[in-house]
PDB file of C-alpha atoms in Angstrom:
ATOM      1  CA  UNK A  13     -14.798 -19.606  20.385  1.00 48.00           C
ATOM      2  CA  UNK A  14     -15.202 -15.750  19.579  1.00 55.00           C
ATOM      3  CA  UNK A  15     -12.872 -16.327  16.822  1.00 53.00           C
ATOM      4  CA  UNK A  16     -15.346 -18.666  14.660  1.00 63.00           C
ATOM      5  CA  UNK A  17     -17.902 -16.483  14.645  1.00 77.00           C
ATOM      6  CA  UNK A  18     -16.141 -13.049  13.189  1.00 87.00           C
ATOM      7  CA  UNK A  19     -16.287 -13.084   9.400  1.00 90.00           C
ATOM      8  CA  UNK A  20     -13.655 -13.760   7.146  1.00 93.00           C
ATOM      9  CA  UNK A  21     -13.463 -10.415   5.388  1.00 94.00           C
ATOM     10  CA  UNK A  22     -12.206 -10.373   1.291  1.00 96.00           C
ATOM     11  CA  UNK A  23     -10.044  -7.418   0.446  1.00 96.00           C
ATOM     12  CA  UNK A  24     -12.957  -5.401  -1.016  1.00 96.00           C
ATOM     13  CA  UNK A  25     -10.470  -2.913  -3.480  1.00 97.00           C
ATOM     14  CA  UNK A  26      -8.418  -6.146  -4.612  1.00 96.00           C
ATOM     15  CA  UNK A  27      -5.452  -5.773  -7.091  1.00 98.00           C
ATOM     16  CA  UNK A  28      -5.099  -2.482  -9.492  1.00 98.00           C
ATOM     17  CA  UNK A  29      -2.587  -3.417 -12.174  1.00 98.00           C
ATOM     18  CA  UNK A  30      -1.790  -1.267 -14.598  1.00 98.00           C
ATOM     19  CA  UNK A  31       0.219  -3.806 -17.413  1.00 94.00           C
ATOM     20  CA  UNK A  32       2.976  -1.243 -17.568  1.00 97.00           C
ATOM     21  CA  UNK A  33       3.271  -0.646 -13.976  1.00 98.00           C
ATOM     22  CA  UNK A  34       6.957  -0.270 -12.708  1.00 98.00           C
ATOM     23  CA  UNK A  35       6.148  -0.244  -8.584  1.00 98.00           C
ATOM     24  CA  UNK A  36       3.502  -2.116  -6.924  1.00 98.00           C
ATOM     25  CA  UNK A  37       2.128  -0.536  -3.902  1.00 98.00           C
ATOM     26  CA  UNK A  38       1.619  -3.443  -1.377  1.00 98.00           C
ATOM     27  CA  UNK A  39      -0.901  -2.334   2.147  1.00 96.00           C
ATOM     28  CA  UNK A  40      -2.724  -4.695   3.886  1.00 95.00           C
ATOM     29  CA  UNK A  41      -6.722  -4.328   4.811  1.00 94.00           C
ATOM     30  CA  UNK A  42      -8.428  -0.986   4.544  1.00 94.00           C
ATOM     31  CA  UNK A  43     -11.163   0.505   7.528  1.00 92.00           C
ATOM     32  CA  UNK A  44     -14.704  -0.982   7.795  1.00 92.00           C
ATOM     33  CA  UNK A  45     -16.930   0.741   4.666  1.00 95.00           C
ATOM     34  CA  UNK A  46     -18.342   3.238   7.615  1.00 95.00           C
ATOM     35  CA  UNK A  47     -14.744   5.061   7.512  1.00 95.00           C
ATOM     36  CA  UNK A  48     -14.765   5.104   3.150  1.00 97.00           C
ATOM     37  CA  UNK A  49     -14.792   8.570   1.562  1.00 98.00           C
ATOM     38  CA  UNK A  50     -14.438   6.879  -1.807  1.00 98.00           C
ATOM     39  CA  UNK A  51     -14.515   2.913  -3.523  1.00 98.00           C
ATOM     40  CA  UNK A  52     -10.294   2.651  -3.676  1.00 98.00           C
ATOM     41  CA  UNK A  53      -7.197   2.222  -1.742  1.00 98.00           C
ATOM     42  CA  UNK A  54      -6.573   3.694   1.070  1.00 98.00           C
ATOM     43  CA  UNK A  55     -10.550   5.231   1.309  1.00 98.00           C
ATOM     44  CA  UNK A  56     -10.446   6.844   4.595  1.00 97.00           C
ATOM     45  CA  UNK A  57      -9.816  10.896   4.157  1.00 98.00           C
ATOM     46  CA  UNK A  58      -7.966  11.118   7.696  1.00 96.00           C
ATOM     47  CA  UNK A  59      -5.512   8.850   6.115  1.00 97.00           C
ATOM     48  CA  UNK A  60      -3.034  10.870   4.488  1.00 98.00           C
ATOM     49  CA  UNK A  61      -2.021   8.436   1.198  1.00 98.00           C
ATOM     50  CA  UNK A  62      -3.287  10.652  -1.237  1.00 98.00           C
ATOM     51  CA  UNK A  63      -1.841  14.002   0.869  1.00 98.00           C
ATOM     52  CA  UNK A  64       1.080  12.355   0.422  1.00 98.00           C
ATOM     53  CA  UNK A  65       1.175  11.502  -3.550  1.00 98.00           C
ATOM     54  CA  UNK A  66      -0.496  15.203  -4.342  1.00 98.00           C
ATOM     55  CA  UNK A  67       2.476  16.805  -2.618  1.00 98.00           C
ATOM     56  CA  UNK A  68       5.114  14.455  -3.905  1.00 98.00           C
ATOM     57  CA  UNK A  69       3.980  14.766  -7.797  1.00 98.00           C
ATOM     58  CA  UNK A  70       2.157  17.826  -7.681  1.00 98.00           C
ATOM     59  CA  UNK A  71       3.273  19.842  -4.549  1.00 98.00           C
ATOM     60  CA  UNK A  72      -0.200  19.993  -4.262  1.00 98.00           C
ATOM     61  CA  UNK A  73      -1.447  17.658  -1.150  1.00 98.00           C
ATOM     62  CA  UNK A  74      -5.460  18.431  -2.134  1.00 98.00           C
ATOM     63  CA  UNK A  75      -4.382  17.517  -5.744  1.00 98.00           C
ATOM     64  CA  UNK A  76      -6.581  14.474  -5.355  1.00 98.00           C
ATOM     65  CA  UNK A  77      -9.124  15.968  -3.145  1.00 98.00           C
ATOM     66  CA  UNK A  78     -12.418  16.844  -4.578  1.00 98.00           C
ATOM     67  CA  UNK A  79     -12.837  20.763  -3.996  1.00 97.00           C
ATOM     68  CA  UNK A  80     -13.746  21.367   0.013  1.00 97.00           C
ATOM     69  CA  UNK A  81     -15.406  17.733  -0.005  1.00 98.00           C
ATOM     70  CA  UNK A  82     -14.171  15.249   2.749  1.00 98.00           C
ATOM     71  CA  UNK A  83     -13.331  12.613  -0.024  1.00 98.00           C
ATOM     72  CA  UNK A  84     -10.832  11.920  -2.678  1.00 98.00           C
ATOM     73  CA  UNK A  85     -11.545  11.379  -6.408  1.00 98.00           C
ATOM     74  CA  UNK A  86     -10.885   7.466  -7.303  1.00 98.00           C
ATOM     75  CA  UNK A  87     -10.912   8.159 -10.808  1.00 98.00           C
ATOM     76  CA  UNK A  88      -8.158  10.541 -10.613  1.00 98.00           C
ATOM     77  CA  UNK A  89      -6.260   8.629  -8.586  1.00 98.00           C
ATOM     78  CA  UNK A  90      -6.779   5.544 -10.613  1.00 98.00           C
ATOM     79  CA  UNK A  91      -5.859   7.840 -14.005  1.00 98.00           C
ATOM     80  CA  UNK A  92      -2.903   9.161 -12.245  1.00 98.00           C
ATOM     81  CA  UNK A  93      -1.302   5.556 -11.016  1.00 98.00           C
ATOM     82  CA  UNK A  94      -2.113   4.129 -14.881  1.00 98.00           C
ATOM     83  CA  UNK A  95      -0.179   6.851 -16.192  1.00 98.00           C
ATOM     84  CA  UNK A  96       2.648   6.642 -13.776  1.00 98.00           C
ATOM     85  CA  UNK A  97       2.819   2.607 -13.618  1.00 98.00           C
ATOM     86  CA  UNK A  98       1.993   2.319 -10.463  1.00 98.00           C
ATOM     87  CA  UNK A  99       0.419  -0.767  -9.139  1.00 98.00           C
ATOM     88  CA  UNK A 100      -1.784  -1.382  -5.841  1.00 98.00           C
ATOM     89  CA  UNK A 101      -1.049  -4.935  -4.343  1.00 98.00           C
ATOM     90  CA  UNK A 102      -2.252  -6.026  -1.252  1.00 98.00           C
ATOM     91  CA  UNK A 103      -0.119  -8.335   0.386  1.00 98.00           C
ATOM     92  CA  UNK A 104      -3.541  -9.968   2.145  1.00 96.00           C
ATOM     93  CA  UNK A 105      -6.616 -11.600   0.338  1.00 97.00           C
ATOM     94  CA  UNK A 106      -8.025 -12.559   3.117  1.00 96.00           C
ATOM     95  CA  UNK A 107      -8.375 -11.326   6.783  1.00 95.00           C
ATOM     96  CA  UNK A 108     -10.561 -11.578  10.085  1.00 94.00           C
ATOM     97  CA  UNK A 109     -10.636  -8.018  12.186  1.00 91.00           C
ATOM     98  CA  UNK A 110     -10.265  -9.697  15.526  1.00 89.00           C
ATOM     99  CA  UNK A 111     -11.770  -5.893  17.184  1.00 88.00           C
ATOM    100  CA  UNK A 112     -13.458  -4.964  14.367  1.00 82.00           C
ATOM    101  CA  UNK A 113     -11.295  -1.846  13.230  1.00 77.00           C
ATOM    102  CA  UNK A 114      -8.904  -0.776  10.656  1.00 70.00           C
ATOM    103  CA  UNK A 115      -5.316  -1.585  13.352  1.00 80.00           C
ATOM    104  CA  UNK A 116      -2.808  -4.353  11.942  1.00 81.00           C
ATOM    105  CA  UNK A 117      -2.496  -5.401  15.281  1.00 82.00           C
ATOM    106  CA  UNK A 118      -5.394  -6.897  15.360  1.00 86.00           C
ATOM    107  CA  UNK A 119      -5.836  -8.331  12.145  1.00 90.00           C
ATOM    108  CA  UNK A 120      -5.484 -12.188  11.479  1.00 92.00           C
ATOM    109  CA  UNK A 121      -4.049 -12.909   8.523  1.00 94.00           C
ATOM    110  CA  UNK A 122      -6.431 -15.626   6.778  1.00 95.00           C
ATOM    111  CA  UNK A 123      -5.066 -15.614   2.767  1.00 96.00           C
ATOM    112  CA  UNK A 124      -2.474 -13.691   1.792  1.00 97.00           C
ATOM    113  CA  UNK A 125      -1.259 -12.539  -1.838  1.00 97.00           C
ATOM    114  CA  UNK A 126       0.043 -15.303  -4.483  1.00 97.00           C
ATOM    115  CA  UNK A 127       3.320 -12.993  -5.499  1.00 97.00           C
ATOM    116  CA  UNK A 128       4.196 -15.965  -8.381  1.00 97.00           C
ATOM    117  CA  UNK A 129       0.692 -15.154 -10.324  1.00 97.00           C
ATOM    118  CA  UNK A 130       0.993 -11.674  -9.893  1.00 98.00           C
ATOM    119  CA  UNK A 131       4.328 -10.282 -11.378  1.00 98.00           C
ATOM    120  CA  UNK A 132       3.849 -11.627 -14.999  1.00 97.00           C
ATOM    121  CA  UNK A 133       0.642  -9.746 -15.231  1.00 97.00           C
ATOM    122  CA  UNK A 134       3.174  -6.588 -14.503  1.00 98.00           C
ATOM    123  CA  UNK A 135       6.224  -7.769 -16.193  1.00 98.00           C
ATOM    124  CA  UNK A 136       7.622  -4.195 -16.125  1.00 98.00           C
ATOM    125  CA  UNK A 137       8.055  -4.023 -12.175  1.00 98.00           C
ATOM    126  CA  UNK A 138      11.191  -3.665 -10.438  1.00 98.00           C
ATOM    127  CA  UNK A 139      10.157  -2.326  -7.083  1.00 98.00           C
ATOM    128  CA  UNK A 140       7.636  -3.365  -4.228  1.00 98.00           C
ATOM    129  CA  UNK A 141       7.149  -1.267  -1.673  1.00 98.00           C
ATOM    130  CA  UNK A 142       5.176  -1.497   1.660  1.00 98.00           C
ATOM    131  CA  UNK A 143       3.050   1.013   3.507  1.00 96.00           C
ATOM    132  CA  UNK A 144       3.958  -0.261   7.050  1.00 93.00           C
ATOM    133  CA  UNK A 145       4.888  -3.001   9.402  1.00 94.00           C
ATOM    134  CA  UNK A 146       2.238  -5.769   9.105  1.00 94.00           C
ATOM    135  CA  UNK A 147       2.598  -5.494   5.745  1.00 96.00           C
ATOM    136  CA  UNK A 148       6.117  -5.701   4.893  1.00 97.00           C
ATOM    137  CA  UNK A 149       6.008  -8.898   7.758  1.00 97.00           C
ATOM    138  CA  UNK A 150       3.491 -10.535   5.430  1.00 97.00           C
ATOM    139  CA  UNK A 151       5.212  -9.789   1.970  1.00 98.00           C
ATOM    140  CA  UNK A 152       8.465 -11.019   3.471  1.00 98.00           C
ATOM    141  CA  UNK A 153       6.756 -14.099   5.043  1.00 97.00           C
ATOM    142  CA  UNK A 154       5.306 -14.596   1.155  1.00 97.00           C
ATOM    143  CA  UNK A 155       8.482 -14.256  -0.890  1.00 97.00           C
ATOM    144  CA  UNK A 156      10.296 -16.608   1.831  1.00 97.00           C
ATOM    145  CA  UNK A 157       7.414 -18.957   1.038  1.00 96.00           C
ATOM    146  CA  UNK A 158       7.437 -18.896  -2.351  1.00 95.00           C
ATOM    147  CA  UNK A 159      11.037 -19.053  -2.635  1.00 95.00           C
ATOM    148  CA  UNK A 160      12.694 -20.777   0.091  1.00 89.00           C
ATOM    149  CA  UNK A 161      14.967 -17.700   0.506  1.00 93.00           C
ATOM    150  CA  UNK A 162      14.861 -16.303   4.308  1.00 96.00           C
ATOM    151  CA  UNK A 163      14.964 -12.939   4.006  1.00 97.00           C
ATOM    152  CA  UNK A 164      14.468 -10.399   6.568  1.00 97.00           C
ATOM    153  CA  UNK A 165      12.300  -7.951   7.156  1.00 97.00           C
ATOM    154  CA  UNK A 166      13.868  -4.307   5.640  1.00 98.00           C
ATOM    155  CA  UNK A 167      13.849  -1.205   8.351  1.00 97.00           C
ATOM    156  CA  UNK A 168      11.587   2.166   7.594  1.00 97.00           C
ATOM    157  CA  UNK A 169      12.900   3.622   4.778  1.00 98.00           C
ATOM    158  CA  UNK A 170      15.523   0.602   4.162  1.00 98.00           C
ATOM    159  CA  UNK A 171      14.872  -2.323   1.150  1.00 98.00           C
ATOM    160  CA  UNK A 172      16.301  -5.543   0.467  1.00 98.00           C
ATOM    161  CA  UNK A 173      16.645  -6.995  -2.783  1.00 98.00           C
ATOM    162  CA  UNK A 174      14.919 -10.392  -3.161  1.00 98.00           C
ATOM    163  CA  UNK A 175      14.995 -12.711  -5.823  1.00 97.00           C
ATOM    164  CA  UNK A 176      11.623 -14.499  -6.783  1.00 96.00           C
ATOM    165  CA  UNK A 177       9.893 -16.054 -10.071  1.00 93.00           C
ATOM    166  CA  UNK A 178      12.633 -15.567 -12.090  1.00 94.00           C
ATOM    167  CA  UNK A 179      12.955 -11.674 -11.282  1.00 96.00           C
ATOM    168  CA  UNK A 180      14.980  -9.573  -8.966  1.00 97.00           C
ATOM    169  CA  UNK A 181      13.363  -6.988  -7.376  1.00 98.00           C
ATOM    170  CA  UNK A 182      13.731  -4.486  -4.714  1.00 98.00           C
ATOM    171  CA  UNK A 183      11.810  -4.437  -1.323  1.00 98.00           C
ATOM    172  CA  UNK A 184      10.808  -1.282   0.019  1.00 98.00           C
ATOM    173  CA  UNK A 185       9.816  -0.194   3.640  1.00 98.00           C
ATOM    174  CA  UNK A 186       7.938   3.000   3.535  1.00 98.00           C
ATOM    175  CA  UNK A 187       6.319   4.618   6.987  1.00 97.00           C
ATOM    176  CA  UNK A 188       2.459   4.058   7.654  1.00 96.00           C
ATOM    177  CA  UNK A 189       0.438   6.960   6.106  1.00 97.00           C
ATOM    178  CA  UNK A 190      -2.210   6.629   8.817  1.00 94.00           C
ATOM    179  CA  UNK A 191      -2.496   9.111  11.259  1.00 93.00           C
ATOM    180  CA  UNK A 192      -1.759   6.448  14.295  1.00 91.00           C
ATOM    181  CA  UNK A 193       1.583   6.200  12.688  1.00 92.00           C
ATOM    182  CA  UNK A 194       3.890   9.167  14.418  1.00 91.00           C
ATOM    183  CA  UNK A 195       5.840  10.980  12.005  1.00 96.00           C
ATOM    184  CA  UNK A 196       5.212  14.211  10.744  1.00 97.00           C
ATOM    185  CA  UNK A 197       3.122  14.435   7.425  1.00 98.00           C
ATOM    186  CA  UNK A 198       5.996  16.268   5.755  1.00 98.00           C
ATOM    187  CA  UNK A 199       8.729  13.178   7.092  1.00 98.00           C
ATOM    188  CA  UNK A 200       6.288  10.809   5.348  1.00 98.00           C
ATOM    189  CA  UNK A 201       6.523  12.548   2.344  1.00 98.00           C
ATOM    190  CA  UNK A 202      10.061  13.208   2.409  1.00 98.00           C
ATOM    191  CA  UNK A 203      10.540   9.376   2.991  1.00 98.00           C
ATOM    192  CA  UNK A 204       7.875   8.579  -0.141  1.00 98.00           C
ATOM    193  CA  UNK A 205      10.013  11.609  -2.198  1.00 98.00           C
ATOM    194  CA  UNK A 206      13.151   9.334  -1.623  1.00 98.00           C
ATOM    195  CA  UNK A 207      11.622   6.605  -2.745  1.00 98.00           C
ATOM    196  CA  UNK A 208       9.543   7.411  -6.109  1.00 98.00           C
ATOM    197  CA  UNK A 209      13.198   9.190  -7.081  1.00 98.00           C
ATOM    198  CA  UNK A 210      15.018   6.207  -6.238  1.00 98.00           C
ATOM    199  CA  UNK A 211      12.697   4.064  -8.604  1.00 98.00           C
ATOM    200  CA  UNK A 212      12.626   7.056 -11.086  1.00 98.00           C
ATOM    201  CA  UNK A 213       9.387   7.620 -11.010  1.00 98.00           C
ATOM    202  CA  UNK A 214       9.851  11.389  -9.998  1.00 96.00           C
TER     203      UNK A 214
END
């Protein structure tokens, strides 16, 4: 079938832990390397991420941008989420893009994250949080896995708290900060403002 013969794609940023981290950031596959303006999460500069975290902690949103450039600066991003604990945790290892692009909707989910070996390399965290649908479905489907637990999946801008290797922790929903997603850049940054306060990192 057409299936077998698409590749099974790795997650090419995999896990950023900072020891001390507090939050983990959990997303699931980034674009194809042709829509990268830099090696790290969230790569594409038409997604608004970075916007976001530049006008949250630094009412800035080009805080992270590299002068008039069309890309971001990974180091300072990656010096920015060490200092602040913040962890990036994709909630899939493996995927297959069934149409070759960057939409959720058409990924297929082939490995996804082992939450049990991750948390005690970040014994500090209290909070996941997801940046849209697919993957808040996938971290939900995990921690029900790996706990037994059926817990449903949280509304935008809603959490659950979950219990799971030993630690309770709190789920949270945050909107899409792709452009496909429809909210207003300054919602999505209201709605990421609300959270980083709520798990005083802000």
């Amino acid at each position: 079938s057409m299936q077998n013969s698409l590749p099974i794609e790795s997650h090419p940023f995999g896990q950023f832990l900072p020891p001390h981290s507090q939050v983990l950031m959990m997303g699931t596959m980034p674009p194809t390397p042709d829509k990268w303006c830099m090696n790290f999460h969230y790569p594409n500069f038409y997604n608004d991420m970075w916007r976001i975290f530049g006008e949250v902690f630094f009412a800035d949103k080009d805080y992270f941008r590299v002068g008039d450039e069309k890309r971001f600066d990974a180091e300072k991003i990656k010096a920015f989420l060490t200092a602040k604990g913040i962890g990036e945790c994709p909630t899939v290892n493996k995927a297959i893009r069934e149409k070759g692009n960057a939409a959720d909707e058409h990924l297929t989910v082939v490995e996804t994250v082992d939450l049990t070996a991750v948390l005690p390399k970040v014994p500090a965290v209290t909070w996941l949080f997801t940046t849209g649908g697919k993957a808040t479905e996938v971290l939900i489907s995990v921690i029900n896995a790996q706990t037994d637990a059926r817990y449903r999946v949280p509304k935008t801008n809603a959490y659950i708290e979950v219990e799971i290797a030993g630690r309770k922790l709190g789920v949270y929903r945050l909107p899409s900060s792709s452009r496909a997603y429809p909210l207003k850049f300054e919602k999505k940054v209201a709605a990421y403002q609300t959270f980083f306060e709520l798990a005083g990192l802000l």
